Short mmCIF file of C-alpha atoms in Angstrom, two decimals:
data_model
loop_
_atom_site.label_atom_id
_atom_site.label_comp_id
_atom_site.label_asym_id
_atom_site.label_seq_id
_atom_site.Cartn_x
_atom_site.Cartn_y
_atom_site.Cartn_z
CA MET A 16 -11.88 -17.02 -2.83
CA LEU A 17 -8.27 -15.09 -2.48
CA LEU A 18 -7.81 -12.19 0.39
CA GLU A 19 -5.42 -10.32 -1.29
CA GLU A 20 -8.50 -9.14 -3.56
CA TYR A 21 -9.79 -7.46 -1.63
CA LYS A 22 -7.72 -5.19 -0.28
CA SER A 23 -9.22 -2.07 -0.66
CA PHE A 24 -5.86 0.18 0.33
CA ASP A 25 -2.36 0.44 -0.91
CA THR A 26 -0.37 0.60 2.23
CA VAL A 27 -1.34 0.16 5.83
CA ALA A 28 -0.56 4.23 6.56
CA ASP A 29 -3.06 4.38 4.08
CA LEU A 30 -5.99 1.91 6.10
CA ASN A 31 -4.89 3.44 9.28
CA ALA A 32 -5.76 7.11 7.78
CA ALA A 33 -8.96 5.81 6.61
CA ILE A 34 -10.06 3.93 10.01
CA HIS A 35 -8.99 8.14 11.37
CA ALA A 36 -11.54 9.33 9.05
CA HIS A 37 -14.01 6.98 9.79
CA LEU A 38 -14.47 6.97 13.02
CA CYS A 39 -14.34 11.09 13.53
CA GLY A 40 -16.56 11.35 10.70
CA HIS A 41 -19.27 9.17 12.24
CA TRP A 42 -18.14 10.11 16.12
CA ASP A 43 -22.11 10.65 16.63
CA ASP A 44 -22.95 7.58 15.11
CA LEU A 45 -20.70 5.27 17.02
CA THR A 46 -20.43 3.20 20.61
CA ASP A 47 -17.73 2.61 22.32
CA THR A 48 -18.12 -1.34 20.66
CA ASP A 49 -18.90 0.07 17.20
CA ARG A 50 -15.29 2.15 17.28
CA LYS A 51 -13.36 -0.90 19.75
CA THR A 52 -14.53 -3.39 17.15
CA LEU A 53 -13.15 -1.14 13.72
CA LYS A 54 -9.95 -1.21 15.20
CA ILE A 55 -9.72 -4.45 16.15
CA LEU A 56 -11.33 -5.01 12.32
CA ALA A 57 -8.26 -3.15 11.64
CA ARG A 58 -5.27 -4.95 13.36
CA TYR A 59 -6.56 -8.68 11.30
CA ALA A 60 -6.35 -5.85 8.13
CA VAL A 61 -2.97 -5.38 8.08
CA LYS A 62 -1.63 -7.97 5.55
CA TYR A 63 -3.69 -7.28 2.62
CA PRO A 64 -4.24 -3.57 4.17
CA GLY A 65 -8.38 -3.33 4.08
CA ALA A 66 -8.95 -7.59 3.78
CA ALA A 67 -10.02 -9.49 7.10
CA HIS A 68 -11.43 -12.64 6.92
CA LEU A 69 -13.31 -13.00 10.81
CA LYS A 70 -16.01 -14.82 11.96
CA ALA A 71 -18.70 -13.50 13.81
CA ALA A 72 -17.95 -15.41 17.27
CA THR A 73 -14.62 -14.83 16.51
CA LEU A 74 -14.77 -10.70 16.73
CA GLY A 75 -17.17 -11.27 19.81
CA ASP A 76 -14.58 -12.51 21.46
CA LEU A 77 -11.87 -10.21 20.28
CA ILE A 78 -14.58 -7.62 21.73
CA GLY A 79 -15.56 -9.06 24.16
CA LYS A 80 -19.09 -8.99 23.44
CA SER A 81 -21.76 -12.17 22.33
CA GLU A 82 -22.16 -13.36 18.76
CA LYS A 83 -24.87 -11.60 18.15
CA THR A 84 -23.47 -8.66 18.95
CA ALA A 85 -20.81 -8.35 16.94
CA ARG A 86 -23.14 -9.44 13.56
CA ARG A 87 -25.15 -5.70 15.18
CA VAL A 88 -22.44 -4.03 14.93
CA LEU A 89 -20.90 -5.23 11.32
CA ASN A 90 -24.52 -4.21 9.87
CA LYS A 91 -24.24 -1.43 11.06
CA LEU A 92 -20.95 -0.55 10.27
CA GLN A 93 -21.85 -2.06 7.09
CA SER A 94 -25.42 0.61 6.51
CA LEU A 95 -22.55 3.56 7.11
CA GLY A 96 -20.54 2.73 4.46
CA ILE A 97 -17.71 1.87 6.68
CA LEU A 98 -17.08 -1.40 6.00
CA ARG A 99 -18.55 -4.33 2.90
CA LYS A 100 -19.23 -8.06 3.92
CA ILE A 101 -18.15 -10.41 1.41
CA THR A 102 -20.18 -14.05 1.42
CA THR A 103 -17.32 -17.10 0.97
CA ILE A 104 -18.52 -20.35 -0.18
CA ARG A 105 -16.58 -23.42 1.12
CA PRO A 106 -15.47 -25.31 -1.38
CA LYS A 107 -16.21 -28.93 0.23
CA SER A 108 -19.00 -28.50 1.81
CA LYS A 109 -20.40 -25.66 -0.46
CA GLY A 110 -21.67 -24.35 2.22
CA THR A 111 -21.53 -20.96 3.42
CA GLY A 112 -18.31 -19.42 5.42
CA ALA A 113 -16.49 -16.88 7.23
CA ASN A 114 -17.53 -12.89 5.52
CA ILE A 115 -14.63 -10.72 3.81
CA LEU A 116 -14.76 -8.14 5.86
CA GLN A 117 -13.32 -5.15 3.34
CA ILE A 118 -12.90 -1.19 5.14
CA LEU A 119 -14.23 0.59 2.74
CA GLN A 120 -12.13 3.95 1.17
CA PRO A 121 -13.61 7.08 3.32
CA GLN A 122 -15.61 9.91 1.40
CA ALA A 123 -14.25 12.55 0.83
CA SER A 124 -17.30 14.52 3.29
CA GLN A 125 -15.49 12.29 5.75
CA ASP A 126 -12.56 14.40 6.84
CA PRO A 127 -10.38 13.34 10.07
CA SER A 128 -11.47 17.31 11.83
CA ASP A 129 -15.41 16.95 11.04
CA LEU A 130 -15.14 19.38 8.92
CA SER A 131 -15.90 19.67 5.02
CA ILE A 132 -13.94 21.89 2.81
CA ASP A 133 -14.87 23.19 -0.79
CA GLN A 134 -12.26 23.91 -3.24
CA ALA A 135 -13.28 27.39 -2.70
CA GLU A 136 -12.79 28.01 0.87
CA ALA A 137 -9.37 25.41 0.61
CA ASP A 138 -8.01 28.23 -2.43
CA ASN A 139 -8.79 30.80 0.03
CA MET A 140 -6.60 29.43 3.22
CA SER A 141 -4.10 28.60 0.68
CA LYS A 142 -3.87 31.81 -0.43
CA ARG A 143 -3.88 33.53 3.34
CA SER A 144 -0.72 30.78 4.26
CA GLU A 145 1.02 31.74 1.12
CA SER A 146 1.15 35.69 1.73
CA ALA A 147 2.12 34.80 5.98
CA SER A 148 5.08 32.70 4.26
CA GLN A 149 5.35 35.83 2.08
CA ARG A 150 6.30 37.63 5.05
CA GLN A 151 9.00 35.52 6.07
CA THR A 152 12.70 36.64 5.35
CA THR A 153 14.96 34.36 3.35
CA SER A 154 18.10 35.18 5.51
CA GLU A 155 16.11 34.03 8.90
CA VAL A 156 13.59 30.98 9.21
CA LYS A 157 10.32 32.76 11.33
CA PHE A 158 8.28 30.78 12.74
CA ALA A 159 4.27 31.65 13.45
CA PRO A 160 4.03 32.84 17.41
CA VAL A 161 2.33 29.55 18.85
CA GLN A 162 4.06 29.19 21.56
CA SER A 163 5.09 25.01 20.98
CA SER A 164 7.99 23.87 23.12
CA ILE A 165 8.75 21.73 19.05
CA ASN A 166 8.77 25.53 18.01
CA LYS A 167 11.67 26.73 21.30
CA SER A 168 13.71 23.69 19.98
CA ILE A 169 13.53 24.35 16.26
CA LYS A 170 14.56 28.26 17.43
CA LYS A 171 17.31 26.54 19.94
CA HIS A 172 18.72 24.54 17.55
CA PHE A 173 19.71 27.26 15.19
CA LYS A 174 21.03 29.01 17.62
CA GLU A 175 23.32 26.91 18.80
CA THR A 176 24.30 24.58 16.00
CA ASP A 177 25.57 24.71 12.53
CA PRO A 178 22.47 25.62 10.40
CA ASP A 179 21.19 22.10 9.04
CA ALA A 180 18.03 22.02 8.19
CA LYS A 181 17.27 18.76 7.42
CA ALA A 182 18.29 18.23 10.84
CA ALA A 183 16.63 20.70 12.54
CA LEU A 184 13.56 19.20 11.81
CA ARG A 185 14.38 15.68 12.22
CA ASN A 186 14.74 16.92 16.16
CA ALA A 187 12.68 18.79 16.38
CA ILE A 188 9.38 17.35 15.00
CA PRO A 189 7.28 14.15 17.05
CA GLY A 190 8.37 11.59 15.49
CA GLU A 191 5.44 10.32 14.25
CA LEU A 192 4.59 13.53 12.15
CA TYR A 193 7.97 14.30 11.22
CA GLN A 194 7.69 10.11 9.21
CA ALA A 195 4.81 10.73 7.65
CA MET A 196 5.72 13.73 5.88
CA ARG A 197 8.71 13.46 5.50
CA PRO A 198 8.98 10.72 2.72
CA TYR A 199 6.44 13.39 0.33
CA PHE A 200 8.38 16.93 0.69
CA SER A 201 11.25 18.38 0.35
CA VAL A 202 13.35 20.33 3.41
CA THR A 203 11.94 24.03 2.25
CA GLU A 204 8.73 22.52 1.60
CA LEU A 205 8.85 20.88 5.02
CA TYR A 206 9.26 23.79 6.53
CA ASP A 207 6.62 25.87 4.66
CA LYS A 208 3.79 22.11 5.92
CA ILE A 209 5.38 22.98 9.59
CA GLY A 210 4.57 26.30 9.37
CA ILE A 211 1.00 25.99 7.75
CA LEU A 212 0.41 23.64 11.45
CA TRP A 213 1.45 26.33 13.72
CA ARG A 214 -0.83 28.83 11.80
CA SER A 215 -3.65 27.13 12.00
CA LYS A 216 -3.18 25.79 15.61
CA ALA A 217 -2.98 29.48 16.38
CA ALA A 218 -6.14 30.46 14.17
CA ALA A 219 -7.55 27.70 17.21
CA GLY A 220 -6.22 29.03 19.63
CA GLY A 221 -4.02 25.68 20.20
CA SER A 222 -1.21 27.38 22.60
CA SER A 223 -2.16 24.80 24.97
CA VAL A 224 -2.12 22.06 22.67
CA LEU A 225 1.39 20.45 22.45
CA VAL A 226 2.09 19.14 19.38
CA GLU A 227 4.28 16.54 20.69
CA ASP A 228 1.67 15.44 23.07
CA HIS A 229 -1.01 14.82 20.13
CA ALA A 230 1.56 13.69 17.50
CA SER A 231 -0.83 10.32 16.45
CA ALA A 232 -3.68 12.66 15.62
CA TYR A 233 -2.02 14.85 13.45
CA ALA A 234 0.00 12.88 12.19
CA ASP A 235 -3.13 11.05 11.18
CA SER A 236 -4.80 14.20 9.82
CA PHE A 237 -1.83 14.70 7.56
CA ARG A 238 -2.14 10.87 6.13
CA TYR A 239 -6.17 11.15 5.59
CA ALA A 240 -5.29 14.49 3.16
CA VAL A 241 -2.60 12.74 1.41
CA LEU A 242 -4.90 10.19 0.35
CA MET A 243 -7.28 12.68 -0.40
CA PHE A 244 -4.86 14.18 -2.73
CA LYS A 245 -4.45 10.79 -4.25
CA GLN A 246 -7.35 10.13 -5.28
CA GLY A 247 -7.72 13.59 -6.90
CA LYS A 248 -10.88 14.47 -3.92
CA ILE A 249 -8.66 17.58 -2.84
CA HIS A 250 -6.61 19.53 -5.52
CA ASN A 251 -4.71 22.47 -3.04
CA LEU A 252 -3.20 20.32 -0.04
CA SER A 253 -2.28 22.80 1.64
CA GLY A 254 -5.44 24.80 2.00
CA TYR A 255 -7.35 21.23 3.13
CA LEU A 256 -3.79 20.48 5.88
CA PHE A 257 -4.49 23.92 7.65
CA ALA A 258 -8.37 23.30 8.02
CA ALA A 259 -8.29 19.88 8.92
CA TRP A 260 -5.15 21.03 11.29
CA LYS A 261 -7.35 23.69 12.62
CA GLY A 262 -10.17 20.81 13.31
CA VAL A 263 -7.45 18.84 15.59
CA THR A 264 -6.44 21.19 17.59
CA GLU A 265 -10.14 22.11 18.42
CA ARG A 266 -10.98 18.48 19.07
CA ILE A 267 -8.34 18.12 21.45
CA LYS A 268 -8.99 21.64 22.89
CA ARG A 269 -12.50 20.45 23.04
CA LYS A 270 -10.91 16.72 25.04
CA MET A 271 -8.66 19.09 27.52
CA ALA A 272 -11.73 21.15 28.41
CA ILE A 273 -13.76 18.08 29.20
CA GLU A 274 -10.72 16.38 31.02
CA SER A 275 -10.64 19.08 33.28
CA ASN A 276 -13.95 19.43 34.18
CA PRO A 277 -15.85 16.49 35.89
CA MET A 278 -19.32 18.35 35.42
CA PHE A 279 -19.05 17.48 31.77
CA TYR A 280 -19.72 13.35 30.20
CA ASP A 281 -16.18 12.36 28.54
CA TRP A 282 -18.16 11.80 25.38
CA LEU A 283 -14.30 12.23 23.60
CA ASN A 284 -12.77 9.42 25.53
CA GLU A 285 -12.30 6.24 23.62
#
């Protein structure tokens, strides 16, 4: 039985986006041990994205728990539709071998911002986003009034250097987010999508949230949106990104508020 036959994702980036979606979509259902287990499984499912071959005892050692606990967690993840256990047979003894653990594609409703976005809502968001974009002039690049050091960096770059748009984006956008988005868009399209990010942050009241401090969360949300778009589960990428990034910003704000107030239980801490 070849492990390659059970890979469930085309790329590691797609796998990472799915893990992020599963964690957010089932946040209230998962314990810290459950989340740790899923993240470790993902690390062992990179060669053939989504498929890992681990004994329960080995997994227990990796998460610092007993074999019994590891089995219980795997059963729970399977019941939630996060993974599938595939029984293997030893070729010589014909006995049962270690299970293949296949991480499954998230359902469309498992949005990383904990939002369920229907097509009508996405269309409305896209129209509002496009309307704001049309108010921009062609002679000057304008950005939403979000107080972010990245926003200021873009403006500064355009004032002090030749207007090389590609270089401006590369220098101003956090590396992980830029690398995630760059393969899919032209420079003009990148500006449009970054504009959507600024407007989504503003809509969430996220002036205190700096993208450079949370680039991974925004990049993971983008990767998940692309994955859903590729699968035909969403049709309006711009509207979906607006809602997803707005949700990411709101979640970061909640976490920041909890961390700054010891009176609250830190349920967002991993």
